[in-house]
Structure formats: structure tokens, C-alpha cells
Coordinates of C-alpha atoms in Angstrom, one line a residue:
M428 CA -4.0 -13.5 20.1
N429 CA -6.9 -14.1 17.6
Y430 CA -6.5 -13.5 13.8
S431 CA -9.3 -12.9 11.4
Y432 CA -9.4 -12.1 7.6
I433 CA -12.5 -10.1 6.9
L434 CA -14.7 -9.7 3.5
G435 CA -18.3 -9.1 3.5
I436 CA -17.9 -6.2 5.8
E437 CA -17.2 -2.7 4.6
D438 CA -16.6 -0.6 7.6
L439 CA -14.4 -1.8 10.6
H440 CA -14.2 1.5 12.3
E441 CA -16.0 0.2 15.2
L442 CA -13.2 -2.5 15.7
E443 CA -10.5 0.1 15.5
E444 CA -12.3 2.2 18.0
N445 CA -12.3 -0.6 20.5
G446 CA -8.6 -1.4 20.3
F447 CA -8.6 -4.1 17.4
D448 CA -5.6 -4.1 15.1
V449 CA -7.0 -3.8 11.7
Q450 CA -4.8 -3.7 8.4
L451 CA -5.7 -3.7 4.7
V452 CA -4.6 -7.0 3.1
G453 CA -5.4 -6.8 -0.5
N454 CA -8.9 -5.6 -1.0
H455 CA -10.1 -7.0 2.3
Y456 CA -9.0 -6.8 6.2
G457 CA -6.7 -8.6 8.5
V458 CA -7.8 -8.2 12.1
T459 CA -5.9 -9.1 15.2
F460 CA -7.3 -9.1 18.8
S461 CA -6.9 -10.3 22.2
D462 CA -9.0 -13.0 23.9
D463 CA -10.9 -10.4 26.1
K464 CA -12.3 -9.1 22.9
I465 CA -13.7 -12.2 21.4
E466 CA -17.2 -11.5 22.6
L467 CA -17.2 -8.0 21.1
F468 CA -15.9 -9.2 17.8
E469 CA -18.3 -12.2 17.5
D470 CA -21.2 -9.6 18.2
F471 CA -19.7 -7.2 15.5
I472 CA -19.5 -9.9 12.9
C473 CA -23.1 -11.3 13.3
K474 CA -24.3 -7.6 13.4
N475 CA -22.3 -6.7 10.1
L476 CA -21.6 -9.5 8.1
E477 CA -23.5 -9.6 5.0
K478 CA -25.9 -12.5 4.0
G479 CA -24.1 -15.2 2.1
F480 CA -20.6 -14.7 3.8
W481 CA -18.8 -16.2 6.5
N482 CA -16.0 -15.2 8.8
E483 CA -13.6 -17.2 10.9
Y484 CA -11.1 -16.4 13.5
L485 CA -8.1 -18.4 14.5
G486 CA -6.9 -18.4 17.9
K487 CA -7.0 -21.0 20.8
D488 CA -9.9 -22.3 18.7
K489 CA -10.8 -21.9 15.0
V490 CA -14.3 -20.4 15.1
F491 CA -16.7 -20.1 11.8
I492 CA -19.6 -17.6 11.8
F493 CA -21.8 -18.2 8.8
K494 CA -24.6 -15.8 7.9
F495 CA -27.0 -17.4 5.6
E496 CA -29.2 -15.6 2.7
D497 CA -32.3 -15.8 5.2
G498 CA -30.3 -14.1 7.8
E499 CA -29.6 -17.2 10.0
I500 CA -26.6 -17.2 11.6
K501 CA -24.5 -20.5 12.8
K502 CA -21.3 -20.6 14.8
Y503 CA -19.1 -23.4 14.9
I504 CA -15.9 -24.2 16.9
L505 CA -14.0 -26.4 14.5
N506 CA -13.5 -30.0 15.5
K507 CA -13.4 -33.4 13.9
I508 CA -17.0 -34.0 14.2
N509 CA -18.1 -30.7 12.4
E510 CA -15.2 -30.3 10.1
D511 CA -17.0 -31.8 7.0
E512 CA -20.1 -29.6 7.6
I513 CA -18.0 -26.5 8.0
L514 CA -16.1 -27.4 4.7
L515 CA -19.4 -27.9 2.8
F516 CA -20.7 -24.4 3.9
C517 CA -17.4 -22.8 3.0
R518 CA -17.5 -24.6 -0.5
E519 CA -21.2 -23.4 -0.9
F520 CA -20.7 -19.9 0.2
A521 CA -17.4 -19.3 -1.7
N522 CA -18.8 -21.5 -4.9
Y523 CA -15.3 -22.9 -4.8
N524 CA -14.1 -26.5 -4.1
F525 CA -11.7 -26.1 -1.3
E526 CA -9.5 -29.3 -0.5
S527 CA -9.8 -28.9 3.0
I528 CA -10.3 -26.3 5.8
A529 CA -6.5 -26.6 6.9
K530 CA -5.5 -26.0 3.1
M531 CA -7.9 -23.1 2.8
L532 CA -6.6 -21.3 6.1
R533 CA -3.0 -22.0 5.3
D534 CA -3.4 -20.6 1.6
N535 CA -4.7 -17.2 3.2
E536 CA -1.7 -14.6 3.2
F537 CA -2.8 -13.1 6.4
Y538 CA -3.2 -16.3 8.4
S539 CA 0.2 -17.8 6.7
T540 CA 1.9 -14.7 7.6
Y541 CA 0.6 -14.2 11.3
Y542 CA -1.1 -17.2 12.8
F543 CA 0.8 -20.0 11.4
K544 CA 4.0 -18.4 11.9
K545 CA 3.5 -17.3 15.4

């Protein structure tokens, strides 16, 4: 299973219509989906994510998709080589000094409830 905490997208009906489990988590959404829906999920994120936001989903891999102010999209699969670059982008996009990617993800209520306790 894959888990994503979504902000920067208001309408998730397309995901719900395609069998994604979407739940309200605070003012944002937690989405759960199987591996066979990864391509559909990534396409949806790239098309609908607001500029200046990012989305990550956690499953077999931890995947980060950033949408820059100029509309450019960069996708990363987290590893030791790109971890610092991803953390830098997360800090810039959120205007917040996250201690680490691991702590940022573990501090997210949706991920701590579903992904890290599986």
C-alpha cells in the first residue's frame, strides 16, 4: 500500500472515482492506494498540484514530487544521494526548517497512524 498526505489540491473526486481511499485529515486529505494505481496517482498530482507545493507518497519507496512556481515538476525517489536536495526543497517550499525528512514524515499524523504503524 501507498500513503499520501495531500495539500495544495482542493478536489480529489477523480481519485475517489478511481478507487483511492480518501479521508479528511484536519484541513487536508490522507489518501491510500495500491501499487497498481501509482501511475494514475502521479499523473493526478502532476496535473492538479498547485505551483509552489509538493506531494510525497510513501510505500515501497518514498517518492517526492515538487511543482515549482514556474510550473516545472521534479520527481525524486528518496535515497542517500538526493536526501539533502529533497530536504532543501521541502524547507524552501514550506518556509520551515525541518530537522530531517524522516522526522518531517514521522511528525505527520496521517503517516504516523497508517504508514509507520503498518
